[in-house]
mmCIF file of C-alpha atoms in Angstrom:
data_model
loop_
_atom_site.group_PDB
_atom_site.id
_atom_site.type_symbol
_atom_site.label_atom_id
_atom_site.label_comp_id
_atom_site.label_asym_id
_atom_site.label_seq_id
_atom_site.Cartn_x
_atom_site.Cartn_y
_atom_site.Cartn_z
ATOM 1 C CA MET A 1 -104.327 70.176 -60.437
ATOM 2 C CA SER A 2 -101.002 68.152 -60.871
ATOM 3 C CA ASP A 3 -99.535 66.631 -63.319
ATOM 4 C CA PRO A 4 -100.008 62.367 -62.430
ATOM 5 C CA LYS A 5 -96.737 61.805 -64.643
ATOM 6 C CA ASN A 6 -95.076 63.992 -61.735
ATOM 7 C CA THR A 7 -96.483 61.853 -58.720
ATOM 8 C CA PRO A 8 -94.068 59.006 -57.300
ATOM 9 C CA TYR A 9 -93.960 55.370 -59.077
ATOM 10 C CA ALA A 10 -94.947 54.116 -55.750
ATOM 11 C CA ILE A 11 -97.737 56.493 -55.134
ATOM 12 C CA ARG A 12 -99.476 55.799 -58.233
ATOM 13 C CA THR A 13 -99.375 52.258 -57.629
ATOM 14 C CA TYR A 14 -100.208 51.427 -54.133
ATOM 15 C CA ASP A 15 -102.631 52.471 -51.577
ATOM 16 C CA ALA A 16 -102.045 53.975 -47.814
ATOM 17 C CA ASP A 17 -102.543 50.799 -46.495
ATOM 18 C CA GLU A 18 -99.959 49.028 -48.473
ATOM 19 C CA LEU A 19 -97.817 52.571 -48.103
ATOM 20 C CA LYS A 20 -97.759 52.190 -44.231
ATOM 21 C CA GLY A 21 -96.993 48.505 -44.302
ATOM 22 C CA ALA A 22 -93.918 49.117 -46.611
ATOM 23 C CA LEU A 23 -92.857 52.339 -43.961
ATOM 24 C CA ARG A 24 -93.253 49.500 -40.644
ATOM 25 C CA LYS A 25 -91.456 46.700 -42.409
ATOM 26 C CA MET A 26 -88.326 49.275 -42.934
ATOM 27 C CA PHE A 27 -89.246 50.053 -39.592
ATOM 28 C CA LEU A 28 -89.257 46.989 -38.506
ATOM 29 C CA ILE A 29 -85.930 45.680 -39.985
ATOM 30 C CA ARG A 30 -83.863 48.631 -38.390
ATOM 31 C CA LYS A 31 -85.119 48.313 -34.840
ATOM 32 C CA PHE A 32 -84.419 44.544 -35.526
ATOM 33 C CA GLU A 33 -80.998 44.952 -36.537
ATOM 34 C CA GLU A 34 -80.226 47.397 -33.458
ATOM 35 C CA GLY A 35 -81.958 44.502 -31.398
ATOM 36 C CA ALA A 36 -79.710 42.260 -32.428
ATOM 37 C CA GLU A 37 -76.501 44.203 -32.605
ATOM 38 C CA ASP A 38 -77.216 45.036 -28.487
ATOM 39 C CA SER A 39 -78.109 41.378 -28.058
ATOM 40 C CA TYR A 40 -74.742 40.299 -29.822
ATOM 41 C CA THR A 41 -72.899 42.680 -27.052
ATOM 42 C CA ARG A 42 -74.822 41.155 -24.203
ATOM 43 C CA GLY A 43 -73.580 37.916 -25.584
ATOM 44 C CA LEU A 44 -77.232 36.637 -26.676
ATOM 45 C CA ILE A 45 -75.731 35.581 -29.965
ATOM 46 C CA HIS A 46 -72.926 33.790 -31.036
ATOM 47 C CA GLY A 47 -70.558 33.538 -34.256
ATOM 48 C CA THR A 48 -71.180 37.000 -36.118
ATOM 49 C CA MET A 49 -73.929 38.366 -38.181
ATOM 50 C CA HIS A 50 -73.996 41.155 -41.265
ATOM 51 C CA LEU A 51 -76.368 43.770 -40.484
ATOM 52 C CA SER A 52 -78.200 46.103 -43.661
ATOM 53 C CA ILE A 53 -79.358 49.052 -41.331
ATOM 54 C CA GLY A 54 -79.484 51.744 -44.487
ATOM 55 C CA GLN A 55 -80.802 49.403 -46.814
ATOM 56 C CA GLU A 56 -83.946 48.950 -46.242
ATOM 57 C CA ALA A 57 -85.643 50.554 -49.273
ATOM 58 C CA SER A 58 -83.757 47.756 -51.481
ATOM 59 C CA ALA A 59 -85.661 45.192 -49.105
ATOM 60 C CA VAL A 60 -88.731 46.205 -49.172
ATOM 61 C CA GLY A 61 -89.533 47.767 -52.330
ATOM 62 C CA SER A 62 -88.180 44.515 -54.561
ATOM 63 C CA CYS A 63 -90.306 42.959 -52.883
ATOM 64 C CA MET A 64 -93.720 44.972 -52.358
ATOM 65 C CA SER A 65 -95.451 42.858 -55.727
ATOM 66 C CA LEU A 66 -94.476 39.776 -54.771
ATOM 67 C CA SER A 67 -97.444 36.806 -53.279
ATOM 68 C CA ASP A 68 -96.318 34.202 -50.976
ATOM 69 C CA ASP A 69 -96.225 31.885 -54.163
ATOM 70 C CA ASP A 70 -93.155 34.219 -55.540
ATOM 71 C CA LYS A 71 -89.848 32.912 -54.105
ATOM 72 C CA ILE A 72 -86.796 35.178 -52.711
ATOM 73 C CA THR A 73 -83.294 33.942 -52.493
ATOM 74 C CA SER A 74 -81.221 36.072 -49.877
ATOM 75 C CA THR A 75 -77.463 36.504 -48.796
ATOM 76 C CA HIS A 76 -75.094 36.199 -46.210
ATOM 77 C CA ARG A 77 -76.857 40.350 -45.777
ATOM 78 C CA GLY A 78 -80.419 39.053 -45.907
ATOM 79 C CA HIS A 79 -82.214 39.997 -42.387
ATOM 80 C CA GLY A 80 -84.096 42.591 -43.881
ATOM 81 C CA HIS A 81 -85.255 40.570 -47.099
ATOM 82 C CA CYS A 82 -86.668 37.622 -44.889
ATOM 83 C CA VAL A 83 -88.534 40.645 -42.873
ATOM 84 C CA ALA A 84 -89.367 41.990 -46.156
ATOM 85 C CA LYS A 85 -91.380 38.441 -47.443
ATOM 86 C CA GLY A 86 -93.263 38.223 -43.963
ATOM 87 C CA ALA A 87 -90.528 36.623 -41.383
ATOM 88 C CA ASP A 88 -91.766 35.990 -37.912
ATOM 89 C CA LEU A 89 -89.658 38.311 -35.858
ATOM 90 C CA GLY A 90 -89.698 36.332 -32.881
ATOM 91 C CA ARG A 91 -88.323 33.067 -34.694
ATOM 92 C CA MET A 92 -85.813 35.036 -36.225
ATOM 93 C CA PHE A 93 -84.338 36.077 -33.152
ATOM 94 C CA ALA A 94 -85.208 32.615 -31.601
ATOM 95 C CA GLU A 95 -82.700 31.025 -34.064
ATOM 96 C CA PHE A 96 -80.169 33.990 -33.683
ATOM 97 C CA PHE A 97 -80.149 32.511 -30.042
ATOM 98 C CA GLY A 98 -79.781 29.129 -31.412
ATOM 99 C CA LYS A 99 -83.141 28.129 -30.218
ATOM 100 C CA GLU A 100 -85.668 25.410 -30.445
ATOM 101 C CA ASP A 101 -88.342 28.250 -32.070
ATOM 102 C CA GLY A 102 -85.733 29.190 -34.545
ATOM 103 C CA TYR A 103 -86.894 28.755 -38.359
ATOM 104 C CA CYS A 104 -83.927 26.437 -38.646
ATOM 105 C CA ARG A 105 -84.068 24.567 -34.580
ATOM 106 C CA GLY A 106 -81.011 26.845 -33.707
ATOM 107 C CA ARG A 107 -78.971 24.685 -35.877
ATOM 108 C CA GLY A 108 -78.750 27.761 -38.369
ATOM 109 C CA GLY A 109 -78.340 31.307 -37.226
ATOM 110 C CA SER A 110 -77.992 34.325 -38.851
ATOM 111 C CA MET A 111 -77.195 33.546 -41.890
ATOM 112 C CA HIS A 112 -79.185 30.666 -42.897
ATOM 113 C CA ILE A 113 -83.001 31.076 -41.933
ATOM 114 C CA ALA A 114 -85.490 29.827 -44.765
ATOM 115 C CA ASP A 115 -89.241 30.727 -44.371
ATOM 116 C CA VAL A 116 -90.675 28.396 -46.979
ATOM 117 C CA ALA A 117 -94.435 28.617 -46.395
ATOM 118 C CA LYS A 118 -93.727 32.725 -47.382
ATOM 119 C CA GLY A 119 -91.727 31.825 -50.819
ATOM 120 C CA ASN A 120 -87.917 32.622 -48.658
ATOM 121 C CA LEU A 121 -85.797 29.598 -49.732
ATOM 122 C CA GLY A 122 -83.083 31.156 -47.488
ATOM 123 C CA ALA A 123 -80.107 32.962 -46.633
ATOM 124 C CA ASN A 124 -77.427 31.472 -47.729
ATOM 125 C CA GLY A 125 -72.965 31.792 -46.206
ATOM 126 C CA ILE A 126 -71.908 32.056 -49.902
ATOM 127 C CA VAL A 127 -71.283 34.765 -51.921
ATOM 128 C CA GLY A 128 -73.095 34.134 -54.879
ATOM 129 C CA GLY A 129 -74.828 30.982 -53.419
ATOM 130 C CA GLY A 130 -78.425 31.914 -54.104
ATOM 131 C CA LEU A 131 -77.900 32.947 -57.781
ATOM 132 C CA PRO A 132 -77.918 29.420 -58.915
ATOM 133 C CA ILE A 133 -80.587 28.084 -56.117
ATOM 134 C CA ALA A 134 -82.994 31.101 -57.937
ATOM 135 C CA VAL A 135 -82.538 29.511 -61.072
ATOM 136 C CA GLY A 136 -83.235 26.450 -60.206
ATOM 137 C CA ALA A 137 -86.577 27.703 -58.586
ATOM 138 C CA ALA A 138 -87.022 29.674 -62.030
ATOM 139 C CA LEU A 139 -86.769 26.958 -63.801
ATOM 140 C CA SER A 140 -89.131 24.671 -61.576
ATOM 141 C CA ALA A 141 -92.155 27.634 -62.039
ATOM 142 C CA LYS A 142 -91.958 27.413 -65.804
ATOM 143 C CA ARG A 143 -91.791 23.748 -65.455
ATOM 144 C CA LEU A 144 -94.434 23.254 -63.519
ATOM 145 C CA GLY A 145 -96.648 26.330 -64.763
ATOM 146 C CA THR A 146 -97.053 27.491 -61.423
ATOM 147 C CA GLY A 147 -96.564 31.656 -62.259
ATOM 148 C CA ALA A 148 -94.485 32.628 -59.570
ATOM 149 C CA VAL A 149 -91.171 34.773 -60.116
ATOM 150 C CA THR A 150 -88.408 34.743 -58.393
ATOM 151 C CA VAL A 151 -86.423 37.069 -57.146
ATOM 152 C CA CYS A 152 -82.485 36.664 -56.591
ATOM 153 C CA PHE A 153 -81.046 38.863 -54.052
ATOM 154 C CA PHE A 154 -77.357 39.068 -54.089
ATOM 155 C CA GLY A 155 -73.895 42.238 -53.233
ATOM 156 C CA ASP A 156 -71.668 43.638 -55.338
ATOM 157 C CA GLY A 157 -69.498 41.108 -54.189
ATOM 158 C CA ALA A 158 -71.109 38.506 -56.485
ATOM 159 C CA ASN A 159 -71.112 40.232 -59.600
ATOM 160 C CA ASN A 160 -67.528 38.621 -60.145
ATOM 161 C CA GLU A 161 -68.196 35.031 -59.252
ATOM 162 C CA GLY A 162 -68.375 32.762 -61.745
ATOM 163 C CA ALA A 163 -71.878 32.204 -60.444
ATOM 164 C CA PHE A 164 -73.288 35.186 -61.437
ATOM 165 C CA HIS A 165 -72.086 34.474 -64.791
ATOM 166 C CA GLU A 166 -73.317 31.701 -65.094
ATOM 167 C CA ALA A 167 -76.598 32.035 -63.548
ATOM 168 C CA LEU A 168 -77.621 35.040 -65.949
ATOM 169 C CA ASN A 169 -76.736 33.321 -68.856
ATOM 170 C CA MET A 170 -78.358 29.732 -68.314
ATOM 171 C CA ALA A 171 -81.908 32.124 -66.871
ATOM 172 C CA ALA A 172 -81.935 34.070 -70.624
ATOM 173 C CA ILE A 173 -81.199 31.297 -72.358
ATOM 174 C CA TRP A 174 -84.649 29.515 -70.797
ATOM 175 C CA LYS A 175 -85.992 33.075 -70.602
ATOM 176 C CA LEU A 176 -86.693 32.010 -66.673
ATOM 177 C CA PRO A 177 -88.506 34.276 -64.679
ATOM 178 C CA VAL A 178 -85.960 35.401 -62.141
ATOM 179 C CA VAL A 179 -85.403 39.160 -61.837
ATOM 180 C CA PHE A 180 -81.810 39.533 -60.345
ATOM 181 C CA VAL A 181 -81.226 42.342 -57.530
ATOM 182 C CA CYS A 182 -78.060 43.347 -56.795
ATOM 183 C CA GLU A 183 -77.684 45.392 -54.051
ATOM 184 C CA ASN A 184 -74.354 47.324 -54.529
ATOM 185 C CA ASN A 185 -73.288 48.755 -51.084
ATOM 186 C CA ARG A 186 -70.023 49.936 -52.463
ATOM 187 C CA TYR A 187 -67.732 47.344 -51.168
ATOM 188 C CA GLY A 188 -67.232 43.786 -50.753
ATOM 189 C CA MET A 189 -65.861 43.353 -47.422
ATOM 190 C CA SER A 190 -63.249 45.810 -47.289
ATOM 191 C CA THR A 191 -62.564 46.219 -51.334
ATOM 192 C CA SER A 192 -64.462 48.766 -53.079
ATOM 193 C CA THR A 193 -66.269 48.075 -56.473
ATOM 194 C CA GLU A 194 -63.707 50.770 -58.280
ATOM 195 C CA LYS A 195 -61.033 48.516 -57.574
ATOM 196 C CA SER A 196 -63.202 45.014 -58.246
ATOM 197 C CA THR A 197 -65.004 45.078 -60.865
ATOM 198 C CA ALA A 198 -64.830 46.460 -64.696
ATOM 199 C CA VAL A 199 -67.571 48.304 -65.618
ATOM 200 C CA LYS A 200 -69.139 51.877 -63.602
ATOM 201 C CA HIS A 201 -72.783 50.395 -62.972
ATOM 202 C CA ILE A 202 -73.041 46.434 -62.560
ATOM 203 C CA ALA A 203 -76.270 46.522 -64.478
ATOM 204 C CA GLU A 204 -74.224 46.621 -67.531
ATOM 205 C CA ARG A 205 -73.659 43.424 -67.751
ATOM 206 C CA ALA A 206 -77.495 42.372 -67.857
ATOM 207 C CA ALA A 207 -76.122 43.324 -71.800
ATOM 208 C CA ALA A 208 -74.000 40.941 -71.981
ATOM 209 C CA TYR A 209 -76.747 38.153 -71.468
ATOM 210 C CA ASN A 210 -79.480 39.460 -73.854
ATOM 211 C CA MET A 211 -81.909 41.165 -70.516
ATOM 212 C CA PRO A 212 -82.719 44.416 -69.621
ATOM 213 C CA GLY A 213 -80.355 46.113 -66.784
ATOM 214 C CA VAL A 214 -81.344 48.880 -64.441
ATOM 215 C CA THR A 215 -79.069 51.343 -62.178
ATOM 216 C CA VAL A 216 -81.305 53.122 -59.569
ATOM 217 C CA ASP A 217 -80.981 54.574 -56.358
ATOM 218 C CA GLY A 218 -81.820 52.292 -54.002
ATOM 219 C CA ASN A 219 -82.162 54.575 -50.917
ATOM 220 C CA ASP A 220 -85.251 55.383 -52.935
ATOM 221 C CA PHE A 221 -88.518 53.392 -52.294
ATOM 222 C CA SER A 222 -90.500 54.353 -55.292
ATOM 223 C CA ALA A 223 -87.574 54.111 -57.515
ATOM 224 C CA VAL A 224 -86.939 50.484 -56.639
ATOM 225 C CA THR A 225 -90.418 49.415 -56.678
ATOM 226 C CA GLU A 226 -91.020 50.552 -59.934
ATOM 227 C CA ALA A 227 -87.857 49.009 -61.452
ATOM 228 C CA VAL A 228 -88.249 45.294 -59.365
ATOM 229 C CA ASP A 229 -91.938 45.503 -60.457
ATOM 230 C CA SER A 230 -91.281 46.399 -64.130
ATOM 231 C CA ALA A 231 -89.060 43.687 -63.968
ATOM 232 C CA VAL A 232 -91.567 41.365 -61.805
ATOM 233 C CA ALA A 233 -94.056 41.867 -65.145
ATOM 234 C CA ARG A 234 -91.635 41.213 -67.576
ATOM 235 C CA ALA A 235 -91.151 37.440 -65.817
ATOM 236 C CA ARG A 236 -95.010 36.956 -65.465
ATOM 237 C CA ALA A 237 -95.670 37.697 -68.600
ATOM 238 C CA GLY A 238 -92.444 34.697 -69.782
ATOM 239 C CA ASP A 239 -90.216 37.457 -71.290
ATOM 240 C CA GLY A 240 -87.192 36.516 -69.531
ATOM 241 C CA PRO A 241 -84.945 37.595 -66.572
ATOM 242 C CA SER A 242 -83.487 41.073 -65.811
ATOM 243 C CA LEU A 243 -81.257 42.948 -63.082
ATOM 244 C CA VAL A 244 -81.801 45.391 -61.338
ATOM 245 C CA GLU A 245 -78.988 47.640 -59.698
ATOM 246 C CA ASN A 246 -80.077 49.163 -56.038
ATOM 247 C CA LEU A 247 -77.591 51.547 -54.889
ATOM 248 C CA THR A 248 -77.192 51.758 -51.284
ATOM 249 C CA TYR A 249 -74.787 51.932 -48.227
ATOM 250 C CA ARG A 250 -74.582 50.235 -45.360
ATOM 251 C CA TRP A 251 -73.759 51.917 -41.827
ATOM 252 C CA ARG A 252 -72.141 49.342 -39.872
ATOM 253 C CA GLY A 253 -69.444 47.302 -40.904
ATOM 254 C CA HIS A 254 -69.065 44.652 -43.332
ATOM 255 C CA SER A 255 -69.634 41.958 -39.984
ATOM 256 C CA LYS A 256 -69.112 42.176 -36.459
ATOM 257 C CA SER A 257 -65.343 41.871 -36.758
ATOM 258 C CA ASP A 258 -64.871 44.549 -38.851
ATOM 259 C CA ARG A 259 -63.005 47.958 -37.678
ATOM 260 C CA ASN A 260 -64.298 49.858 -40.420
ATOM 261 C CA ARG A 261 -60.562 51.730 -41.598
ATOM 262 C CA TYR A 262 -61.127 51.417 -45.382
ATOM 263 C CA ARG A 263 -63.993 53.637 -45.439
ATOM 264 C CA THR A 264 -64.706 57.597 -43.508
ATOM 265 C CA LYS A 265 -66.381 58.867 -40.872
ATOM 266 C CA GLU A 266 -67.326 61.628 -44.019
ATOM 267 C CA GLU A 267 -68.277 59.434 -46.620
ATOM 268 C CA ILE A 268 -70.817 57.564 -43.747
ATOM 269 C CA ALA A 269 -71.940 60.764 -42.334
ATOM 270 C CA ASP A 270 -73.182 61.564 -46.143
ATOM 271 C CA TRP A 271 -74.700 58.124 -46.954
ATOM 272 C CA MET A 272 -76.588 58.564 -43.268
ATOM 273 C CA GLU A 273 -78.120 61.800 -44.682
ATOM 274 C CA ARG A 274 -79.483 59.437 -47.048
ATOM 275 C CA ASP A 275 -81.525 57.168 -44.743
ATOM 276 C CA PRO A 276 -84.161 55.236 -46.680
ATOM 277 C CA ILE A 277 -86.405 55.246 -43.955
ATOM 278 C CA GLY A 278 -86.523 59.261 -43.421
ATOM 279 C CA GLN A 279 -86.714 59.799 -47.523
ATOM 280 C CA MET A 280 -90.244 56.757 -47.424
ATOM 281 C CA SER A 281 -91.492 58.946 -44.155
ATOM 282 C CA ALA A 282 -91.349 62.124 -46.175
ATOM 283 C CA LEU A 283 -92.509 60.832 -49.188
ATOM 284 C CA LEU A 284 -95.957 59.451 -47.247
ATOM 285 C CA VAL A 285 -96.065 62.617 -45.144
ATOM 286 C CA THR A 286 -95.846 65.094 -48.423
ATOM 287 C CA HIS A 287 -99.008 63.041 -49.865
ATOM 288 C CA LYS A 288 -101.162 63.315 -46.974
ATOM 289 C CA ILE A 289 -100.536 59.117 -46.611
ATOM 290 C CA MET A 290 -99.200 59.931 -43.167
ATOM 291 C CA SER A 291 -99.349 62.084 -40.492
ATOM 292 C CA GLU A 292 -95.035 63.325 -38.372
ATOM 293 C CA ASN A 293 -97.386 61.764 -35.448
ATOM 294 C CA ASP A 294 -98.241 59.057 -37.762
ATOM 295 C CA VAL A 295 -94.799 58.277 -38.695
ATOM 296 C CA ALA A 296 -93.748 58.973 -34.722
ATOM 297 C CA ALA A 297 -96.421 56.282 -33.769
ATOM 298 C CA LEU A 298 -95.367 53.574 -36.248
ATOM 299 C CA GLU A 299 -92.114 53.665 -35.304
ATOM 300 C CA SER A 300 -92.516 53.125 -31.259
ATOM 301 C CA GLU A 301 -94.880 50.486 -32.065
ATOM 302 C CA THR A 302 -92.425 48.640 -33.771
ATOM 303 C CA GLU A 303 -90.006 49.545 -31.094
ATOM 304 C CA GLN A 304 -92.718 46.525 -28.855
ATOM 305 C CA VAL A 305 -92.912 44.369 -31.662
ATOM 306 C CA ILE A 306 -89.261 43.917 -31.652
ATOM 307 C CA GLN A 307 -89.089 43.861 -27.587
ATOM 308 C CA ASP A 308 -92.035 40.812 -27.377
ATOM 309 C CA ALA A 309 -89.552 39.206 -30.211
ATOM 310 C CA ILE A 310 -86.812 38.802 -28.051
ATOM 311 C CA ALA A 311 -89.202 38.053 -24.994
ATOM 312 C CA PHE A 312 -90.573 34.867 -27.036
ATOM 313 C CA ALA A 313 -86.735 34.550 -27.977
ATOM 314 C CA ASN A 314 -85.508 34.755 -24.663
ATOM 315 C CA ALA A 315 -88.082 32.187 -23.379
ATOM 316 C CA SER A 316 -87.792 29.498 -26.223
ATOM 317 C CA PRO A 317 -86.171 26.154 -24.661
ATOM 318 C CA SER A 318 -82.597 25.537 -25.763
ATOM 319 C CA PRO A 319 -81.756 22.174 -27.977
ATOM 320 C CA ALA A 320 -81.549 19.420 -25.951
ATOM 321 C CA VAL A 321 -77.970 18.006 -26.284
ATOM 322 C CA ALA A 322 -78.454 14.871 -27.974
ATOM 323 C CA ASP A 323 -80.585 16.016 -30.684
ATOM 324 C CA ALA A 324 -77.367 18.643 -31.449
ATOM 325 C CA THR A 325 -76.920 16.410 -35.149
ATOM 326 C CA ARG A 326 -80.746 16.457 -35.314
ATOM 327 C CA PHE A 327 -82.988 18.561 -38.210
ATOM 328 C CA VAL A 328 -80.197 19.326 -39.804
ATOM 329 C CA TYR A 329 -82.128 18.674 -42.806
ATOM 330 C CA THR A 330 -85.864 19.629 -44.042
ATOM 331 C CA ASP A 331 -88.390 16.833 -43.638
ATOM 332 C CA ASP A 332 -90.833 18.906 -45.648
ATOM 333 C CA ALA A 333 -91.351 17.607 -49.673
ATOM 334 C CA ALA A 334 -90.464 20.264 -51.281
ATOM 335 C CA ALA A 335 -90.166 24.179 -51.977
#
């Protein structure tokens, strides 16, 4: 009999339906962003966007132990976080297309999708902008005694912002229920972490704020889930914040205007070999949760979901010109 200790955390902790659901969300993130990229090329999306293709395990794994009452704050590269927290894909595409059925009635676009009903306090176009919001949400939960935990996603570029240090310090002083999840994809726009950050691992900075810090393979769903689940449990028990660093990689450029001259083809190809969806699929097949045919069928099903979501967005009405300045601020009383 195999030693249970050698069984990956995710297999030991989650049942088959939960694991299949996680892989489905990872496929949905990948297909959603490929669909968005195609729509951008067709002129259906204006402005720019920041794709997280290659980072799906970080988004989904970090949200596994969260309920709709728990909160997340996201980044400019936040499509995956929205999907992981249960966003409606048709409304996301409608927001991209500037349509009335979008999450912000088409006023926000790619970088400003929020879904308060699911606990998603929103993506943010400001680097590091979600960090103080997450601390505020965690302070609110503690003062109100809701038991909710906030997971704060941010990128490696944000770890040198003042907001990062202020947020971690304040969260530690007040022992707030917040988990800081750094998605270190190695580049802040075109500048590598080696050229911009004094420490080798961003998680080392947790020691300065008297909280646990851990660095994991961000393309390994089980490793991400184990690290974040432990931090969420700690926060929920009243023991304060943690910092988790997920080492990952974006396959695409920083944004649609990125000419990608700071990375080699060999480096990109090496990371594509570590495809988090391929790893997750192999994990579930190895442990007989799914067959290879099941995985292929799941991928096909998600492709149809994306086509339906795009059709919904295309059919959604455009805002009336007379309403262009309306609905900028929410009418809801509280998050």
